[in-house]
Short mmCIF file of C-alpha atoms and ligand atoms in Angstrom, two decimals:
data_model
loop_
_atom_site.label_atom_id
_atom_site.label_comp_id
_atom_site.label_asym_id
_atom_site.label_seq_id
_atom_site.Cartn_x
_atom_site.Cartn_y
_atom_site.Cartn_z
CA MET Y 1 23.03 170.73 150.48
CA THR Y 2 24.02 171.78 153.89
CA ALA Y 3 26.85 169.12 155.19
CA ARG Y 4 25.96 166.18 157.54
CA THR Y 5 26.54 166.67 160.98
CA CYS Y 6 28.26 164.01 162.64
CA LEU Y 7 29.28 162.88 166.42
CA THR Y 8 31.94 160.19 167.30
CA VAL Y 9 31.50 158.40 170.61
CA VAL Y 10 35.28 157.34 171.89
CA LEU Y 11 35.07 154.44 173.86
CA ALA Y 12 37.91 154.52 176.31
CA ALA Y 13 36.84 152.56 179.35
CA GLY Y 14 38.94 149.83 179.15
CA GLU Y 15 41.08 148.64 182.01
CA GLY Y 16 43.83 147.08 180.26
CA THR Y 17 44.37 144.06 182.56
CA ARG Y 18 46.16 142.00 179.79
CA MET Y 19 49.14 145.04 179.25
CA ARG Y 20 50.22 144.18 182.86
CA SER Y 21 50.71 147.36 183.68
CA SER Y 22 49.33 149.98 185.97
CA ARG Y 23 48.88 152.77 183.34
CA PRO Y 24 45.26 152.88 181.84
CA LYS Y 25 45.53 151.25 178.65
CA VAL Y 26 44.67 153.76 176.38
CA LEU Y 27 47.17 156.13 177.88
CA HIS Y 28 50.25 153.70 176.62
CA ALA Y 29 51.91 155.97 173.88
CA ILE Y 30 52.88 155.12 170.14
CA ALA Y 31 55.29 157.28 168.47
CA GLY Y 32 55.18 159.68 171.46
CA ARG Y 33 51.51 160.36 171.77
CA THR Y 34 48.78 158.06 173.62
CA LEU Y 35 46.25 155.26 171.89
CA LEU Y 36 43.99 157.92 172.84
CA ALA Y 37 45.22 161.02 171.59
CA HIS Y 38 45.86 159.23 168.04
CA VAL Y 39 42.18 158.36 168.08
CA LEU Y 40 40.96 161.83 169.15
CA ASP Y 41 43.44 163.18 166.53
CA ALA Y 42 41.85 161.01 163.53
CA VAL Y 43 38.30 162.53 164.89
CA GLN Y 44 39.10 165.89 164.85
CA LYS Y 45 40.53 165.99 161.25
CA THR Y 46 37.04 164.82 160.39
CA GLY Y 47 35.20 167.82 161.90
CA SER Y 48 33.03 165.49 164.15
CA ARG Y 49 32.00 166.63 167.54
CA ILE Y 50 33.22 164.39 170.02
CA ALA Y 51 32.25 162.66 173.17
CA VAL Y 52 34.86 160.56 175.07
CA VAL Y 53 33.68 157.58 177.63
CA VAL Y 54 36.20 156.80 180.01
CA GLY Y 55 35.88 154.39 183.06
CA PRO Y 56 35.11 155.35 187.05
CA ASN Y 57 38.43 156.50 188.56
CA ALA Y 58 39.71 157.65 185.39
CA GLU Y 59 40.44 160.91 185.88
CA PRO Y 60 44.03 160.66 183.89
CA VAL Y 61 42.41 159.55 180.84
CA ALA Y 62 39.67 162.29 180.85
CA ALA Y 63 42.40 164.89 181.33
CA ALA Y 64 44.25 163.18 178.38
CA ALA Y 65 41.30 163.69 176.19
CA ARG Y 66 40.84 167.57 177.47
CA ALA Y 67 44.12 168.21 176.64
CA VAL Y 68 44.08 166.83 173.05
CA ALA Y 69 40.28 167.84 172.64
CA PRO Y 70 39.43 170.67 174.48
CA ASP Y 71 36.05 170.69 173.24
CA ALA Y 72 35.38 166.95 173.61
CA GLU Y 73 32.39 165.95 176.16
CA ILE Y 74 33.52 163.75 178.54
CA PHE Y 75 30.93 160.68 180.10
CA VAL Y 76 31.91 158.12 182.96
CA GLN Y 77 30.58 154.60 182.29
CA ALA Y 78 30.44 153.41 185.79
CA GLU Y 79 30.12 149.91 185.57
CA ARG Y 80 31.81 148.02 182.39
CA ARG Y 81 28.90 146.42 180.89
CA GLY Y 82 29.23 146.11 177.35
CA THR Y 83 29.80 148.43 174.26
CA ALA Y 84 26.61 149.43 173.96
CA HIS Y 85 26.11 150.32 177.74
CA ALA Y 86 29.26 152.10 177.18
CA VAL Y 87 28.01 154.40 174.30
CA LEU Y 88 24.84 155.18 176.06
CA ALA Y 89 27.24 156.57 178.84
CA ALA Y 90 27.02 159.38 176.42
CA ARG Y 91 23.22 159.75 176.09
CA ALA Y 92 23.21 163.19 176.70
CA ALA Y 93 25.58 163.70 173.45
CA LEU Y 94 23.19 161.48 171.64
CA GLU Y 95 20.14 163.25 172.74
CA GLN Y 96 21.30 166.68 171.24
CA GLY Y 97 21.16 164.65 168.13
CA ALA Y 98 23.78 164.67 164.99
CA ASP Y 99 22.74 163.47 161.25
CA ASP Y 100 25.93 160.51 161.88
CA ILE Y 101 26.99 158.87 165.06
CA LEU Y 102 30.15 157.19 164.93
CA VAL Y 103 31.73 154.83 167.40
CA ALA Y 104 35.47 154.26 167.40
CA PHE Y 105 37.71 152.11 170.46
CA ALA Y 106 40.22 154.54 171.66
CA ASP Y 107 42.80 151.08 171.66
CA THR Y 108 42.39 151.34 167.61
CA PRO Y 109 45.21 154.14 167.53
CA LEU Y 110 45.89 153.51 163.60
CA ILE Y 111 42.22 154.60 162.15
CA ARG Y 112 42.38 157.12 159.55
CA PRO Y 113 40.28 159.91 159.45
CA GLU Y 114 39.76 159.06 155.71
CA THR Y 115 37.78 155.80 156.90
CA LEU Y 116 35.80 157.50 159.60
CA ALA Y 117 34.57 159.54 156.68
CA ARG Y 118 33.97 156.58 154.36
CA LEU Y 119 31.83 154.88 157.12
CA ARG Y 120 29.08 157.84 156.97
CA ALA Y 121 28.83 157.43 153.02
CA PRO Y 122 26.32 154.56 153.40
CA LEU Y 123 24.64 156.60 156.25
CA ALA Y 124 24.21 159.80 153.91
CA GLU Y 125 22.67 157.10 151.27
CA GLY Y 126 19.82 156.24 153.98
CA ALA Y 127 21.50 153.06 155.59
CA ALA Y 128 20.81 152.80 159.45
CA VAL Y 129 24.13 151.11 160.44
CA SER Y 130 27.67 151.10 158.49
CA VAL Y 131 30.07 148.82 159.92
CA LEU Y 132 34.25 148.41 159.06
CA GLY Y 133 35.23 145.37 158.11
CA PHE Y 134 38.38 143.70 157.84
CA ARG Y 135 40.18 140.04 157.36
CA PRO Y 136 42.60 139.30 159.55
CA ALA Y 137 45.36 136.59 159.23
CA ASP Y 138 43.57 134.91 162.23
CA PRO Y 139 40.13 136.07 162.82
CA THR Y 140 39.65 134.15 166.55
CA GLY Y 141 38.22 136.94 169.11
CA TYR Y 142 36.52 139.15 166.52
CA GLY Y 143 33.06 139.65 165.93
CA ARG Y 144 32.05 137.80 162.67
CA LEU Y 145 30.18 139.52 160.09
CA VAL Y 146 27.45 137.52 158.71
CA THR Y 147 26.16 138.72 155.14
CA GLU Y 148 23.50 137.84 152.74
CA GLY Y 149 24.61 138.73 149.46
CA ASP Y 150 25.85 142.25 149.87
CA THR Y 151 24.00 142.88 153.05
CA LEU Y 152 25.03 142.76 156.54
CA VAL Y 153 22.43 140.95 158.59
CA ALA Y 154 24.39 140.02 162.21
CA ILE Y 155 27.63 140.45 163.80
CA ARG Y 156 28.26 137.52 165.82
CA GLU Y 157 30.80 137.75 168.70
CA GLU Y 158 33.46 134.61 169.02
CA LYS Y 159 32.04 133.38 172.27
CA ASP Y 160 28.14 133.28 170.26
CA ALA Y 161 28.89 132.13 167.38
CA SER Y 162 28.24 128.62 165.81
CA PRO Y 163 30.90 126.69 163.63
CA ALA Y 164 30.01 127.42 160.67
CA GLU Y 165 29.64 131.59 161.97
CA LYS Y 166 33.58 131.16 163.31
CA ALA Y 167 34.07 130.18 159.47
CA ILE Y 168 33.53 133.42 158.12
CA GLY Y 169 36.72 135.17 157.52
CA LEU Y 170 35.07 138.88 157.34
CA CYS Y 171 35.10 140.55 160.90
CA ASN Y 172 34.24 143.95 162.88
CA ALA Y 173 36.79 145.86 162.87
CA GLY Y 174 35.01 147.95 165.61
CA LEU Y 175 34.39 151.09 164.05
CA MET Y 176 30.68 151.31 163.93
CA GLY Y 177 28.27 154.12 161.96
CA MET Y 178 24.81 154.59 162.86
CA SER Y 179 21.86 157.15 161.64
CA GLY Y 180 21.67 159.85 164.33
CA ALA Y 181 17.75 159.56 163.72
CA ARG Y 182 17.62 155.88 164.81
CA ALA Y 183 20.60 155.52 166.92
CA LEU Y 184 19.04 156.05 170.63
CA ALA Y 185 15.99 153.61 169.57
CA LEU Y 186 18.33 151.23 168.43
CA LEU Y 187 20.62 151.22 171.53
CA GLU Y 188 17.92 151.00 173.97
CA LYS Y 189 16.70 147.83 172.26
CA ILE Y 190 19.80 145.98 172.95
CA GLY Y 191 19.54 143.61 175.74
CA CYS Y 192 22.57 141.19 177.11
CA ASP Y 193 21.06 137.88 176.32
CA ASN Y 194 24.47 136.60 175.46
CA ALA Y 195 27.27 134.37 176.36
CA LYS Y 196 29.26 137.37 178.02
CA GLY Y 197 26.18 138.88 179.54
CA GLU Y 198 27.18 142.25 178.02
CA PHE Y 199 25.19 145.00 176.19
CA TYR Y 200 26.71 144.46 172.66
CA LEU Y 201 26.91 147.50 170.23
CA THR Y 202 27.04 144.86 167.51
CA ASP Y 203 23.53 143.78 168.02
CA VAL Y 204 22.02 147.08 166.32
CA VAL Y 205 22.68 145.47 163.07
CA THR Y 206 19.79 142.95 163.64
CA LEU Y 207 17.86 145.24 165.24
CA ALA Y 208 18.38 147.57 162.74
CA ARG Y 209 17.05 144.86 159.82
CA VAL Y 210 14.05 144.08 162.57
CA ALA Y 211 12.85 147.77 162.14
CA GLY Y 212 13.04 147.83 158.61
CA ALA Y 213 16.10 149.38 157.86
CA SER Y 214 19.35 148.36 156.47
CA ALA Y 215 22.96 147.87 157.48
CA ALA Y 216 26.04 148.25 155.17
CA VAL Y 217 29.77 146.94 155.47
CA ILE Y 218 32.66 149.17 154.29
CA GLU Y 219 35.66 146.95 153.74
CA ALA Y 220 38.94 148.52 155.21
CA GLU Y 221 41.50 148.69 152.61
CA ASP Y 222 44.39 148.35 155.00
CA HIS Y 223 43.95 145.60 157.85
CA THR Y 224 46.85 147.48 159.84
CA GLU Y 225 44.35 150.64 160.29
CA VAL Y 226 42.30 148.60 162.59
CA LEU Y 227 44.90 147.07 165.04
CA GLY Y 228 43.72 146.75 168.21
CA VAL Y 229 45.94 146.77 171.05
CA ASN Y 230 45.05 144.50 174.15
CA THR Y 231 48.95 143.74 174.91
CA GLN Y 232 52.42 145.09 175.06
CA ALA Y 233 53.06 142.91 172.00
CA GLN Y 234 49.91 144.28 169.97
CA LEU Y 235 51.18 147.81 171.38
CA ALA Y 236 54.94 147.44 170.03
CA GLU Y 237 53.02 146.08 166.58
CA ALA Y 238 51.13 149.20 166.05
CA GLU Y 239 54.35 150.79 166.86
CA ALA Y 240 55.99 149.20 164.23
CA VAL Y 241 53.24 149.96 161.72
CA LEU Y 242 53.40 153.77 162.78
CA GLN Y 243 56.82 153.85 162.30
CA GLY Y 244 56.57 152.62 159.21
CA ARG Y 245 53.95 155.19 158.08
CA LEU Y 246 56.24 158.14 159.64
CA ARG Y 247 59.22 157.05 157.52
CA ALA Y 248 57.32 156.79 154.34
CA ALA Y 249 56.08 160.32 154.83
CA ALA Y 250 59.11 161.63 155.90
CA LEU Y 251 60.88 160.25 152.55
CA ASP Y 252 58.11 161.39 150.65
CA ALA Y 253 58.45 164.91 151.98
CA GLY Y 254 62.08 165.29 150.67
CA VAL Y 255 63.78 164.13 153.85
CA THR Y 256 67.11 162.28 152.95
CA MET Y 257 67.81 158.76 155.07
CA THR Y 258 70.10 156.45 154.22
CA ALA Y 259 68.58 153.75 156.90
CA PRO Y 260 65.17 155.27 157.61
CA GLY Y 261 64.47 151.65 159.54
CA THR Y 262 66.47 152.73 162.32
CA VAL Y 263 64.90 156.03 162.67
CA PHE Y 264 62.50 156.53 164.63
CA PHE Y 265 59.97 159.47 164.82
CA SER Y 266 57.01 160.97 167.01
CA ALA Y 267 53.88 161.37 165.74
CA ASP Y 268 54.25 165.43 165.69
CA THR Y 269 58.03 165.31 164.06
CA THR Y 270 58.28 168.02 161.39
CA ILE Y 271 61.22 167.76 159.27
CA ALA Y 272 61.71 170.18 156.52
CA PRO Y 273 62.45 169.16 152.57
CA GLY Y 274 66.41 169.18 152.06
CA ALA Y 275 67.15 167.83 155.51
CA THR Y 276 69.24 164.81 156.17
CA VAL Y 277 68.79 162.28 159.11
CA GLU Y 278 71.62 159.60 159.38
CA PRO Y 279 70.95 156.37 160.99
CA TYR Y 280 70.07 155.60 164.81
CA VAL Y 281 68.30 158.85 165.59
CA VAL Y 282 65.37 159.02 167.59
CA PHE Y 283 62.98 162.16 167.42
CA ALA Y 284 60.98 162.18 171.20
CA PRO Y 285 57.93 164.67 170.94
CA GLY Y 286 58.36 168.35 170.13
CA VAL Y 287 61.19 168.38 167.08
CA THR Y 288 61.20 170.80 164.19
CA VAL Y 289 64.24 170.55 161.86
CA GLU Y 290 64.56 173.17 159.10
CA ALA Y 291 65.97 172.64 155.78
CA GLY Y 292 69.61 171.65 154.92
CA ALA Y 293 70.14 170.77 158.61
CA VAL Y 294 72.00 167.47 159.19
CA ILE Y 295 71.29 165.12 162.07
CA ARG Y 296 74.03 162.85 162.37
CA ALA Y 297 73.80 159.31 163.69
CA PHE Y 298 73.02 158.02 167.18
CA SER Y 299 71.44 161.81 168.15
CA HIS Y 300 68.44 162.07 170.39
CA LEU Y 301 65.96 165.08 170.34
CA GLU Y 302 63.34 165.94 172.21
CA GLY Y 303 61.30 169.04 172.33
CA ALA Y 304 63.85 170.78 170.44
CA HIS Y 305 64.28 173.21 166.96
CA VAL Y 306 67.12 172.98 165.02
CA GLY Y 307 67.74 175.81 162.50
CA PRO Y 308 68.56 175.75 158.56
CA ASN Y 309 71.84 174.05 157.58
CA ALA Y 310 72.39 173.09 161.48
CA THR Y 311 74.64 170.11 162.43
CA VAL Y 312 73.80 168.09 165.36
CA GLY Y 313 75.60 165.27 166.65
CA PRO Y 314 77.01 162.33 166.10
CA PHE Y 315 75.83 161.28 169.79
CA ALA Y 316 74.44 164.67 170.53
CA ARG Y 317 71.34 165.12 172.94
CA LEU Y 318 68.81 167.86 172.41
CA ARG Y 319 66.30 168.17 175.45
CA PRO Y 320 63.35 170.25 175.70
CA GLY Y 321 63.89 173.81 175.10
CA ALA Y 322 66.99 173.60 172.96
CA GLU Y 323 66.79 176.30 170.12
CA LEU Y 324 69.33 176.12 167.48
CA GLY Y 325 69.68 179.02 164.78
CA GLU Y 326 70.91 178.74 161.44
CA ALA Y 327 74.38 176.59 160.75
CA VAL Y 328 74.65 176.00 164.65
CA HIS Y 329 77.48 173.04 165.16
CA VAL Y 330 76.61 170.88 168.25
CA GLY Y 331 78.85 167.93 167.95
CA ASN Y 332 79.54 164.60 170.08
CA PHE Y 333 78.47 163.89 173.27
CA VAL Y 334 77.24 167.51 173.70
CA GLU Y 335 73.83 168.01 175.71
CA VAL Y 336 71.91 171.15 175.29
CA LYS Y 337 68.70 171.72 177.61
CA ALA Y 338 66.50 174.88 177.93
CA SER Y 339 69.30 176.86 176.06
CA THR Y 340 69.52 179.23 172.91
CA VAL Y 341 72.14 178.71 170.59
CA GLU Y 342 72.44 181.26 167.90
CA ALA Y 343 73.15 181.41 164.48
CA GLY Y 344 76.46 180.35 163.73
CA ALA Y 345 77.78 178.94 166.95
CA LYS Y 346 79.81 175.98 167.70
CA VAL Y 347 79.49 173.79 170.41
CA ASN Y 348 81.55 170.55 169.08
CA HIS Y 349 82.52 168.56 171.56
CA LEU Y 350 81.85 166.92 175.19
CA THR Y 351 80.05 169.70 176.67
CA TYR Y 352 76.74 170.93 178.53
CA ILE Y 353 74.58 173.54 177.95
CA GLY Y 354 71.64 174.20 179.83
CA ASN Y 355 69.73 177.15 181.09
CA ALA Y 356 71.74 179.06 178.73
CA ARG Y 357 72.09 181.72 175.79
CA VAL Y 358 75.44 181.07 173.41
CA GLY Y 359 75.58 184.61 171.13
CA SER Y 360 76.12 183.84 167.34
CA ARG Y 361 79.36 182.81 166.10
CA THR Y 362 80.73 182.23 169.47
CA ASN Y 363 83.16 179.07 169.92
CA VAL Y 364 82.53 176.98 172.98
CA GLY Y 365 85.73 174.61 173.61
CA ALA Y 366 85.45 171.06 174.41
CA GLY Y 367 84.33 170.05 177.75
CA THR Y 368 82.56 173.16 178.61
CA ILE Y 369 79.98 172.79 181.50
CA THR Y 370 77.40 175.80 182.12
CA CYS Y 371 77.19 175.02 185.90
CA ASN Y 372 73.04 175.60 186.20
CA TYR Y 373 72.28 174.07 189.02
CA ASP Y 374 73.06 174.38 192.89
CA GLY Y 375 70.59 171.22 194.14
CA VAL Y 376 67.71 173.69 194.23
CA LYS Y 377 67.34 176.26 191.53
CA LYS Y 378 68.37 176.51 187.87
CA TYR Y 379 70.37 179.82 186.84
CA HIS Y 380 71.30 181.42 183.58
CA THR Y 381 74.54 181.73 182.01
CA ASP Y 382 74.67 184.42 178.86
CA ILE Y 383 77.22 184.00 176.52
CA GLY Y 384 77.41 187.22 174.31
CA ALA Y 385 78.38 186.72 170.64
CA ASN Y 386 81.83 186.32 168.97
CA ALA Y 387 83.01 185.08 172.34
CA PHE Y 388 85.52 181.73 172.88
CA ILE Y 389 85.06 179.47 175.94
CA GLY Y 390 88.52 177.83 176.27
CA SER Y 391 88.17 174.16 176.67
CA ASN Y 392 87.27 172.55 180.29
CA SER Y 393 85.81 175.94 181.67
CA SER Y 394 83.19 175.76 184.21
CA LEU Y 395 80.60 178.61 183.88
CA VAL Y 396 78.80 178.72 187.19
CA ALA Y 397 75.29 180.32 186.56
CA PRO Y 398 74.15 183.09 187.08
CA VAL Y 399 76.92 184.54 185.01
CA THR Y 400 77.17 186.57 182.19
CA ILE Y 401 80.23 186.50 179.65
CA GLY Y 402 80.11 189.63 177.25
CA ASP Y 403 80.64 189.78 173.03
CA GLY Y 404 83.75 189.02 172.14
CA ALA Y 405 85.36 187.90 175.73
CA TYR Y 406 87.73 185.18 176.09
CA VAL Y 407 87.87 182.61 178.93
CA GLY Y 408 91.17 180.92 179.31
CA SER Y 409 90.76 176.76 179.41
CA GLY Y 410 90.17 174.96 182.60
CA SER Y 411 88.36 177.95 184.20
CA VAL Y 412 86.08 178.26 186.77
CA ILE Y 413 84.01 181.30 186.14
CA THR Y 414 82.07 182.49 188.89
CA GLU Y 415 82.11 186.51 188.00
CA ASP Y 416 80.98 188.16 184.89
CA VAL Y 417 83.46 188.54 182.13
CA PRO Y 418 83.04 192.11 180.56
CA PRO Y 419 82.67 192.07 176.54
CA ASP Y 420 86.23 191.89 174.84
CA GLY Y 421 87.65 191.13 178.15
CA LEU Y 422 89.63 187.82 179.15
CA ALA Y 423 88.76 185.54 182.20
CA VAL Y 424 91.46 183.03 183.54
CA GLY Y 425 90.26 181.52 186.60
CA ARG Y 426 92.91 178.57 187.19
CA GLY Y 427 95.46 178.37 189.50
CA ARG Y 428 98.63 179.91 188.31
CA GLN Y 429 101.10 177.02 186.84
CA VAL Y 430 104.29 176.76 188.32
CA VAL Y 431 107.34 174.92 187.25
CA LYS Y 432 110.39 174.02 189.00
CA ASP Y 433 113.49 173.27 186.84
CA GLY Y 434 115.21 169.63 186.96
CA TRP Y 435 112.52 168.85 189.93
CA ALA Y 436 111.64 165.50 188.20
CA ALA Y 437 115.04 164.16 187.52
CA ARG Y 438 116.10 165.03 191.37
CA TRP Y 439 112.88 163.54 192.62
CA ARG Y 440 113.37 160.26 190.61
CA GLU Y 441 117.31 160.31 192.04
CA THR Y 442 115.99 160.12 195.74
CA ALA Y 443 113.26 157.53 194.97
CA THR Y 444 115.39 155.52 192.98
CA ALA Y 445 117.89 155.58 195.86
CA VAL Y 446 115.30 155.05 198.65
CA LYS Y 447 113.62 151.94 197.26
CA LYS Y 448 117.82 150.13 196.27
CA LYS Y 449 118.09 150.53 200.49
CA PRO Y 450 118.33 146.56 201.78
C1 UD1 P 501 34.68 144.43 170.01
C2 UD1 P 501 33.29 143.84 169.17
C3 UD1 P 501 34.08 142.92 168.39
C4 UD1 P 501 35.10 143.43 167.48
C5 UD1 P 501 36.11 143.70 168.05
C6 UD1 P 501 37.10 144.85 167.39
C7 UD1 P 501 31.60 144.40 170.24
C8 UD1 P 501 30.40 143.36 171.28
N1 UD1 P 501 32.37 143.17 170.11
O1 UD1 P 501 35.19 142.93 170.75
O2 UD1 P 501 32.96 142.72 167.36
O3 UD1 P 501 35.20 142.28 166.32
O4 UD1 P 501 35.94 144.58 168.83
O5 UD1 P 501 38.66 144.77 168.19
O6 UD1 P 501 31.62 145.95 170.53
N2 UD1 P 501 34.50 149.14 176.16
C9 UD1 P 501 33.98 150.28 177.27
N3 UD1 P 501 32.81 149.82 178.20
C10 UD1 P 501 32.33 148.67 178.24
C11 UD1 P 501 33.42 147.43 177.31
C12 UD1 P 501 33.86 147.50 176.33
O7 UD1 P 501 34.39 151.26 177.06
O8 UD1 P 501 31.89 147.95 178.93
C13 UD1 P 501 35.49 149.72 175.13
C14 UD1 P 501 36.57 149.25 175.52
O9 UD1 P 501 37.69 150.01 176.34
C15 UD1 P 501 37.46 149.25 174.07
C16 UD1 P 501 36.23 148.65 173.36
O10 UD1 P 501 35.40 148.89 173.89
O11 UD1 P 501 38.14 149.74 173.88
C17 UD1 P 501 36.02 147.40 172.81
O12 UD1 P 501 35.55 146.76 174.03
P1 UD1 P 501 36.62 144.91 173.81
O13 UD1 P 501 35.78 144.49 175.49
O14 UD1 P 501 38.02 145.21 173.98
O15 UD1 P 501 35.80 144.16 172.89
P2 UD1 P 501 36.21 142.89 171.87
O16 UD1 P 501 35.82 141.80 172.63
O17 UD1 P 501 37.64 143.51 171.29
CA1 CA P 502 39.52 145.13 172.06
#
């Protein structure tokens, strides 16, 4: 038997006014990735073709969809007239056909690929429609699943439900499957004779039964998976659920964390087994940490790679393009940006390394600054291997410090330093014997005068 084909239509046309934010709702992020990207990522993992339906003037949403799923077809729903109307905006994709059609909402970011796959099983067995059900603590606002025995007979939206129907605890999670052979015909029959005057996707259940076909319910194992985001509070709730998943996965993968509840991950954070993460660390997007590395407390990392057995922090900041080699030490109040710090180098205290290379085993003293910016352009600082940068030095880029070279403390280095050379760029020290005593004597005498 050949595998059944699938098309997933992702509805992303919500304006999200309840977020009270000028950003489109589905472009809000959890774990460093937009709600839309989470859903597209889950759908991609199932191997399904993807159609994304966006609202009018939603080029940023379309662009975000293309960035995650370059093969997705994008459709515009010109007017917001209901979920069925939105699915029909992707008519051209539906007409190309697929064995199974799934509909997912871009504001339901925690959905798992396994659940999308589960929803297809009843379709393979001949059902025309399959619906993901769940039992929320408070069903208010959700469509209720009206069942007779094991069969689903209708989905009633809150506004159209009778008191008896409102008492039903089993609700529509919003994820639906339809048989590809029947989907278009069913969708075209949907009307808008309801309390909201919208074309409800949920009406396909009744229409399928009228056509002599069946509808099935699959119950979600974990109700957090279908949490919909309509408000900032729900966004924070989804973030908390996802952080819980990411922490559990990191522990499971062999990362040591003394206080996992204080560590924040991005969806793409990659930490090797055998790495340690101390409390209160934030991983923004794009971070990879190798085995044996220790990320000490209160550090913030973004777009960075931490090599094996390296140590970062406490209180360190790695910004995009920070590339730390094996056994590198980056210590407290050090910021590294767009720079490579090679194996065994140490940058331990109060330092800014930007647009630079620090060669292997080089020691960068406390308070060193690479002056990489002249207000217009950025310039490179190249520090060779086995060099020593004395504390409180300013390296004014572009500048090169050769292998094994030495920079005297407090220097302002504006010219290249040759390998194994010494550069001292500071005012020469002047010592005046007895000066302080003489000054005190005169100063006190002046003060005593009437
Ligand atoms: C919908 C379901 C409800 C279910 C709930 C789960 C329908 C009619 N109702 O209700 O049974 O319990 O989700 O969260 O389907 N959208 C468009 N274009 C439109 C209308 C909606 O793209 O014209 C998109 C929205 O952006 C959103 C999704 O469809 O992502 C759901 O729409 P929404 O209005 O939030 O539906 P609910 O009232 O929550
Ligand atoms: Ca909703």
